[in-house]
JSON list of C-alpha atoms in Angstrom, two decimals:
[
{"chain": "A", "resi": 96, "resn": "LYS", "atom": "CA", "xyz": [0.00, -0.05, 0.02]},
{"chain": "A", "resi": 97, "resn": "MET", "atom": "CA", "xyz": [1.30, 3.47, -0.88]},
{"chain": "A", "resi": 98, "resn": "SER", "atom": "CA", "xyz": [2.13, 5.87, 1.93]},
{"chain": "A", "resi": 99, "resn": "PHE", "atom": "CA", "xyz": [4.36, 8.87, 2.43]},
{"chain": "A", "resi": 100, "resn": "TRP", "atom": "CA", "xyz": [7.33, 6.88, 1.41]},
{"chain": "A", "resi": 101, "resn": "SER", "atom": "CA", "xyz": [8.23, 6.57, -2.24]},
{"chain": "A", "resi": 102, "resn": "THR", "atom": "CA", "xyz": [8.40, 3.11, -3.85]},
{"chain": "A", "resi": 103, "resn": "GLU", "atom": "CA", "xyz": [12.21, 3.38, -4.27]},
{"chain": "A", "resi": 104, "resn": "TYR", "atom": "CA", "xyz": [12.56, 3.54, -0.51]},
{"chain": "A", "resi": 105, "resn": "GLY", "atom": "CA", "xyz": [10.64, 0.21, -0.26]},
{"chain": "A", "resi": 106, "resn": "LEU", "atom": "CA", "xyz": [13.12, -1.25, -2.65]},
{"chain": "A", "resi": 107, "resn": "GLY", "atom": "CA", "xyz": [15.98, -0.52, -0.30]},
{"chain": "A", "resi": 108, "resn": "ASN", "atom": "CA", "xyz": [17.35, 2.52, -2.18]},
{"chain": "A", "resi": 109, "resn": "GLU", "atom": "CA", "xyz": [19.16, 5.38, -0.48]},
{"chain": "A", "resi": 110, "resn": "VAL", "atom": "CA", "xyz": [17.30, 8.35, 0.86]},
{"chain": "A", "resi": 111, "resn": "SER", "atom": "CA", "xyz": [17.17, 10.91, -1.99]},
{"chain": "A", "resi": 112, "resn": "ALA", "atom": "CA", "xyz": [15.86, 14.28, -2.97]},
{"chain": "A", "resi": 113, "resn": "HIS", "atom": "CA", "xyz": [13.47, 12.50, -5.35]},
{"chain": "A", "resi": 114, "resn": "GLY", "atom": "CA", "xyz": [12.04, 10.50, -2.47]},
{"chain": "A", "resi": 115, "resn": "ASP", "atom": "CA", "xyz": [11.66, 13.62, -0.37]},
{"chain": "A", "resi": 116, "resn": "VAL", "atom": "CA", "xyz": [9.74, 15.34, -3.21]},
{"chain": "A", "resi": 117, "resn": "TYR", "atom": "CA", "xyz": [7.50, 12.33, -3.39]},
{"chain": "A", "resi": 118, "resn": "SER", "atom": "CA", "xyz": [6.72, 12.52, 0.31]},
{"chain": "A", "resi": 119, "resn": "TYR", "atom": "CA", "xyz": [6.11, 16.34, 0.04]},
{"chain": "A", "resi": 120, "resn": "GLY", "atom": "CA", "xyz": [3.63, 15.72, -2.85]},
{"chain": "A", "resi": 121, "resn": "ILE", "atom": "CA", "xyz": [1.77, 13.13, -0.76]},
{"chain": "A", "resi": 122, "resn": "LEU", "atom": "CA", "xyz": [1.73, 15.51, 2.20]},
{"chain": "A", "resi": 123, "resn": "LEU", "atom": "CA", "xyz": [0.18, 18.16, 0.05]},
{"chain": "A", "resi": 124, "resn": "LEU", "atom": "CA", "xyz": [-2.55, 15.78, -1.16]},
{"chain": "A", "resi": 125, "resn": "GLU", "atom": "CA", "xyz": [-3.20, 14.67, 2.37]},
{"chain": "A", "resi": 126, "resn": "MET", "atom": "CA", "xyz": [-3.40, 18.24, 3.82]},
{"chain": "A", "resi": 127, "resn": "PHE", "atom": "CA", "xyz": [-5.88, 19.45, 1.16]},
{"chain": "A", "resi": 128, "resn": "THR", "atom": "CA", "xyz": [-8.10, 16.26, 0.93]},
{"chain": "A", "resi": 129, "resn": "GLY", "atom": "CA", "xyz": [-8.06, 15.44, 4.70]},
{"chain": "A", "resi": 130, "resn": "LYS", "atom": "CA", "xyz": [-7.36, 11.82, 3.68]},
{"chain": "A", "resi": 131, "resn": "ARG", "atom": "CA", "xyz": [-4.44, 9.68, 4.73]},
{"chain": "A", "resi": 132, "resn": "PRO", "atom": "CA", "xyz": [-2.53, 7.78, 2.02]},
{"chain": "A", "resi": 133, "resn": "THR", "atom": "CA", "xyz": [-3.15, 4.58, 3.92]},
{"chain": "A", "resi": 134, "resn": "ASP", "atom": "CA", "xyz": [-6.95, 4.98, 4.37]},
{"chain": "A", "resi": 135, "resn": "SER", "atom": "CA", "xyz": [-8.72, 1.70, 3.86]},
{"chain": "A", "resi": 136, "resn": "GLU", "atom": "CA", "xyz": [-11.15, 3.24, 1.36]},
{"chain": "A", "resi": 137, "resn": "PHE", "atom": "CA", "xyz": [-8.41, 3.27, -1.19]},
{"chain": "A", "resi": 138, "resn": "GLY", "atom": "CA", "xyz": [-7.64, -0.48, -1.15]},
{"chain": "A", "resi": 139, "resn": "GLU", "atom": "CA", "xyz": [-4.58, -1.88, -2.80]},
{"chain": "A", "resi": 140, "resn": "ALA", "atom": "CA", "xyz": [-5.20, -0.58, -6.32]},
{"chain": "A", "resi": 141, "resn": "ILE", "atom": "CA", "xyz": [-6.03, 3.09, -5.59]},
{"chain": "A", "resi": 142, "resn": "GLY", "atom": "CA", "xyz": [-3.81, 5.24, -3.47]},
{"chain": "A", "resi": 143, "resn": "LEU", "atom": "CA", "xyz": [-4.21, 8.82, -2.43]},
{"chain": "A", "resi": 144, "resn": "ARG", "atom": "CA", "xyz": [-2.53, 10.12, -5.63]},
{"chain": "A", "resi": 145, "resn": "LYS", "atom": "CA", "xyz": [-4.78, 8.10, -7.91]},
{"chain": "A", "resi": 146, "resn": "TYR", "atom": "CA", "xyz": [-7.84, 9.11, -5.83]},
{"chain": "A", "resi": 147, "resn": "VAL", "atom": "CA", "xyz": [-6.98, 12.80, -6.55]},
{"chain": "A", "resi": 148, "resn": "GLN", "atom": "CA", "xyz": [-6.17, 12.13, -10.22]},
{"chain": "A", "resi": 149, "resn": "MET", "atom": "CA", "xyz": [-9.51, 10.47, -10.84]},
{"chain": "A", "resi": 150, "resn": "VAL", "atom": "CA", "xyz": [-11.47, 13.63, -10.04]},
{"chain": "A", "resi": 151, "resn": "PHE", "atom": "CA", "xyz": [-8.91, 16.18, -11.29]},
{"chain": "A", "resi": 152, "resn": "PRO", "atom": "CA", "xyz": [-9.65, 18.85, -12.36]},
{"chain": "A", "resi": 153, "resn": "ASP", "atom": "CA", "xyz": [-13.44, 18.90, -12.89]},
{"chain": "A", "resi": 154, "resn": "ARG", "atom": "CA", "xyz": [-14.61, 17.43, -9.53]},
{"chain": "A", "resi": 155, "resn": "VAL", "atom": "CA", "xyz": [-11.92, 18.67, -7.16]},
{"chain": "A", "resi": 156, "resn": "SER", "atom": "CA", "xyz": [-14.50, 20.19, -4.83]},
{"chain": "A", "resi": 157, "resn": "SER", "atom": "CA", "xyz": [-15.87, 16.67, -4.13]},
{"chain": "A", "resi": 158, "resn": "ILE", "atom": "CA", "xyz": [-12.56, 15.57, -2.55]},
{"chain": "A", "resi": 159, "resn": "VAL", "atom": "CA", "xyz": [-11.35, 18.76, -0.87]},
{"chain": "A", "resi": 160, "resn": "ASP", "atom": "CA", "xyz": [-11.40, 18.72, 2.95]},
{"chain": "A", "resi": 161, "resn": "GLN", "atom": "CA", "xyz": [-14.59, 20.63, 3.62]},
{"chain": "A", "resi": 162, "resn": "GLN", "atom": "CA", "xyz": [-12.98, 22.53, 6.55]},
{"chain": "A", "resi": 163, "resn": "LEU", "atom": "CA", "xyz": [-10.93, 24.36, 3.98]},
{"chain": "A", "resi": 164, "resn": "LEU", "atom": "CA", "xyz": [-14.06, 25.66, 2.30]},
{"chain": "A", "resi": 165, "resn": "THR", "atom": "CA", "xyz": [-15.74, 27.03, 5.48]},
{"chain": "A", "resi": 166, "resn": "GLU", "atom": "CA", "xyz": [-15.93, 30.71, 6.26]},
{"chain": "A", "resi": 167, "resn": "THR", "atom": "CA", "xyz": [-12.91, 32.81, 7.26]},
{"chain": "A", "resi": 168, "resn": "GLU", "atom": "CA", "xyz": [-12.21, 33.71, 10.90]},
{"chain": "A", "resi": 169, "resn": "ASN", "atom": "CA", "xyz": [-12.95, 37.37, 10.22]},
{"chain": "A", "resi": 170, "resn": "LYS", "atom": "CA", "xyz": [-16.79, 37.22, 10.14]},
{"chain": "A", "resi": 171, "resn": "GLU", "atom": "CA", "xyz": [-17.17, 40.84, 9.00]},
{"chain": "A", "resi": 172, "resn": "ALA", "atom": "CA", "xyz": [-14.93, 40.30, 5.94]},
{"chain": "A", "resi": 173, "resn": "SER", "atom": "CA", "xyz": [-16.57, 36.95, 5.22]},
{"chain": "A", "resi": 174, "resn": "ILE", "atom": "CA", "xyz": [-20.05, 38.50, 5.05]},
{"chain": "A", "resi": 175, "resn": "SER", "atom": "CA", "xyz": [-19.16, 40.81, 2.16]},
{"chain": "A", "resi": 176, "resn": "TYR", "atom": "CA", "xyz": [-16.54, 38.65, 0.41]},
{"chain": "A", "resi": 177, "resn": "SER", "atom": "CA", "xyz": [-17.52, 35.08, 1.19]},
{"chain": "A", "resi": 178, "resn": "GLY", "atom": "CA", "xyz": [-18.97, 34.33, -2.30]},
{"chain": "A", "resi": 179, "resn": "SER", "atom": "CA", "xyz": [-15.92, 35.52, -4.17]},
{"chain": "A", "resi": 180, "resn": "ILE", "atom": "CA", "xyz": [-13.46, 33.93, -1.73]},
{"chain": "A", "resi": 181, "resn": "SER", "atom": "CA", "xyz": [-15.23, 30.59, -1.86]},
{"chain": "A", "resi": 182, "resn": "ASN", "atom": "CA", "xyz": [-15.25, 30.73, -5.71]},
{"chain": "A", "resi": 183, "resn": "MET", "atom": "CA", "xyz": [-11.46, 31.32, -5.60]},
{"chain": "A", "resi": 184, "resn": "ARG", "atom": "CA", "xyz": [-10.63, 28.63, -3.09]},
{"chain": "A", "resi": 185, "resn": "ILE", "atom": "CA", "xyz": [-11.38, 25.65, -5.32]},
{"chain": "A", "resi": 186, "resn": "PRO", "atom": "CA", "xyz": [-9.17, 26.73, -8.27]},
{"chain": "A", "resi": 187, "resn": "CYS", "atom": "CA", "xyz": [-6.44, 27.62, -5.81]},
{"chain": "A", "resi": 188, "resn": "ILE", "atom": "CA", "xyz": [-6.66, 24.21, -4.03]},
{"chain": "A", "resi": 189, "resn": "ALA", "atom": "CA", "xyz": [-6.84, 22.45, -7.43]},
{"chain": "A", "resi": 190, "resn": "SER", "atom": "CA", "xyz": [-3.59, 24.09, -8.40]},
{"chain": "A", "resi": 191, "resn": "ILE", "atom": "CA", "xyz": [-2.01, 22.93, -5.13]},
{"chain": "A", "resi": 192, "resn": "LEU", "atom": "CA", "xyz": [-3.30, 19.42, -5.64]},
{"chain": "A", "resi": 193, "resn": "GLN", "atom": "CA", "xyz": [-1.78, 19.48, -9.15]},
{"chain": "A", "resi": 194, "resn": "VAL", "atom": "CA", "xyz": [1.64, 20.26, -7.56]},
{"chain": "A", "resi": 195, "resn": "GLY", "atom": "CA", "xyz": [1.05, 17.32, -5.16]},
{"chain": "A", "resi": 196, "resn": "ILE", "atom": "CA", "xyz": [0.27, 15.05, -8.12]},
{"chain": "A", "resi": 197, "resn": "PHE", "atom": "CA", "xyz": [3.45, 16.17, -9.97]},
{"chain": "A", "resi": 198, "resn": "CYS", "atom": "CA", "xyz": [5.63, 15.72, -6.90]},
{"chain": "A", "resi": 199, "resn": "SER", "atom": "CA", "xyz": [4.28, 12.23, -6.11]},
{"chain": "A", "resi": 200, "resn": "HIS", "atom": "CA", "xyz": [4.84, 10.80, -9.59]},
{"chain": "A", "resi": 201, "resn": "GLU", "atom": "CA", "xyz": [5.78, 7.09, -9.33]},
{"chain": "A", "resi": 202, "resn": "THR", "atom": "CA", "xyz": [8.92, 7.50, -11.45]},
{"chain": "A", "resi": 203, "resn": "PRO", "atom": "CA", "xyz": [11.53, 9.52, -9.54]},
{"chain": "A", "resi": 204, "resn": "ALA", "atom": "CA", "xyz": [12.96, 11.12, -12.74]},
{"chain": "A", "resi": 205, "resn": "ASP", "atom": "CA", "xyz": [9.47, 12.57, -13.54]},
{"chain": "A", "resi": 206, "resn": "ARG", "atom": "CA", "xyz": [9.21, 14.42, -10.24]},
{"chain": "A", "resi": 207, "resn": "PRO", "atom": "CA", "xyz": [10.10, 18.14, -10.26]},
{"chain": "A", "resi": 208, "resn": "PRO", "atom": "CA", "xyz": [12.98, 19.49, -8.23]},
{"chain": "A", "resi": 209, "resn": "ILE", "atom": "CA", "xyz": [11.64, 20.73, -4.86]},
{"chain": "A", "resi": 210, "resn": "GLY", "atom": "CA", "xyz": [12.68, 24.32, -5.81]},
{"chain": "A", "resi": 211, "resn": "ASP", "atom": "CA", "xyz": [10.37, 24.12, -8.83]},
{"chain": "A", "resi": 212, "resn": "ALA", "atom": "CA", "xyz": [7.49, 22.86, -6.72]},
{"chain": "A", "resi": 213, "resn": "LEU", "atom": "CA", "xyz": [8.09, 25.69, -4.26]},
{"chain": "A", "resi": 214, "resn": "LYS", "atom": "CA", "xyz": [8.10, 28.30, -6.97]},
{"chain": "A", "resi": 215, "resn": "GLU", "atom": "CA", "xyz": [4.81, 26.94, -8.28]},
{"chain": "A", "resi": 216, "resn": "LEU", "atom": "CA", "xyz": [3.25, 27.01, -4.85]},
{"chain": "A", "resi": 217, "resn": "GLN", "atom": "CA", "xyz": [4.51, 30.64, -4.37]},
{"chain": "A", "resi": 218, "resn": "ALA", "atom": "CA", "xyz": [2.94, 31.58, -7.74]},
{"chain": "A", "resi": 219, "resn": "ILE", "atom": "CA", "xyz": [-0.34, 30.05, -6.68]},
{"chain": "A", "resi": 220, "resn": "ARG", "atom": "CA", "xyz": [-0.22, 32.07, -3.45]},
{"chain": "A", "resi": 221, "resn": "ASP", "atom": "CA", "xyz": [0.60, 35.27, -5.28]},
{"chain": "A", "resi": 222, "resn": "LYS", "atom": "CA", "xyz": [-2.21, 34.71, -7.80]},
{"chain": "A", "resi": 223, "resn": "PHE", "atom": "CA", "xyz": [-4.68, 34.03, -4.95]},
{"chain": "A", "resi": 224, "resn": "HIS", "atom": "CA", "xyz": [-3.56, 37.23, -3.07]},
{"chain": "A", "resi": 225, "resn": "LYS", "atom": "CA", "xyz": [-4.06, 39.32, -6.19]},
{"chain": "A", "resi": 226, "resn": "LEU", "atom": "CA", "xyz": [-7.67, 38.18, -6.35]},
{"chain": "A", "resi": 227, "resn": "LEU", "atom": "CA", "xyz": [-8.41, 38.86, -2.71]},
{"chain": "A", "resi": 228, "resn": "PRO", "atom": "CA", "xyz": [-9.57, 42.31, -1.53]},
{"chain": "A", "resi": 229, "resn": "SER", "atom": "CA", "xyz": [-6.45, 44.15, -0.35]},
{"chain": "A", "resi": 230, "resn": "SER", "atom": "CA", "xyz": [-7.81, 44.51, 3.20]},
{"chain": "A", "resi": 231, "resn": "LEU", "atom": "CA", "xyz": [-7.88, 40.71, 3.68]},
{"chain": "A", "resi": 232, "resn": "VAL", "atom": "CA", "xyz": [-4.40, 40.29, 2.22]},
{"chain": "A", "resi": 233, "resn": "LYS", "atom": "CA", "xyz": [-3.04, 42.89, 4.67]},
{"chain": "A", "resi": 234, "resn": "GLU", "atom": "CA", "xyz": [-4.80, 41.21, 7.56]},
{"chain": "A", "resi": 235, "resn": "HIS", "atom": "CA", "xyz": [-3.46, 37.79, 6.55]},
{"chain": "A", "resi": 236, "resn": "HIS", "atom": "CA", "xyz": [0.05, 39.18, 6.21]},
{"chain": "A", "resi": 237, "resn": "LYS", "atom": "CA", "xyz": [-0.17, 40.83, 9.62]},
{"chain": "A", "resi": 238, "resn": "LYS", "atom": "CA", "xyz": [-1.30, 37.45, 11.23]},
{"chain": "A", "resi": 239, "resn": "SER", "atom": "CA", "xyz": [1.57, 35.60, 9.48]},
{"chain": "A", "resi": 240, "resn": "THR", "atom": "CA", "xyz": [4.09, 38.19, 10.64]},
{"chain": "A", "resi": 241, "resn": "ASP", "atom": "CA", "xyz": [2.73, 38.00, 14.22]},
{"chain": "A", "resi": 242, "resn": "THR", "atom": "CA", "xyz": [2.89, 34.26, 14.17]},
{"chain": "A", "resi": 243, "resn": "SER", "atom": "CA", "xyz": [6.49, 34.14, 12.79]},
{"chain": "A", "resi": 244, "resn": "GLN", "atom": "CA", "xyz": [7.63, 36.60, 15.43]},
{"chain": "A", "resi": 245, "resn": "VAL", "atom": "CA", "xyz": [6.16, 34.40, 18.19]},
{"chain": "A", "resi": 246, "resn": "SER", "atom": "CA", "xyz": [7.74, 31.21, 16.76]},
{"chain": "A", "resi": 247, "resn": "SER", "atom": "CA", "xyz": [11.17, 32.78, 16.42]},
{"chain": "A", "resi": 248, "resn": "ALA", "atom": "CA", "xyz": [11.19, 34.07, 20.01]}
]
């Protein structure tokens, strides 16, 4: 059964950057679907990656962890922007899931370098921020800065 570990690790191969990229891809898929790669619903033939691929891109909303689609913490902002934010979340999450699919390719040589995956995720973030009202982006940036200052203390 597939898990976080790439198949080459199961074959006794050395730890590698390709294997780490695979694990990162599976982690992305797990975080955004709320499913574990070892969930019994997948059986032997279908793993988490295949599960996501089967609905990609047209039915992504059917597999996304529903908690990611709930309203934002800021209720005032969510009242006026909830429709547009909800409409933006699915394409954003679909793009992230696509990165997860690419990173978890079964063939190590077909996986992107981790730097390329990171650049793609940053581009997704930047595109999402451009679509958000500027007041929400500023509030999110302030919360991230406050959190990073706490964790570095």
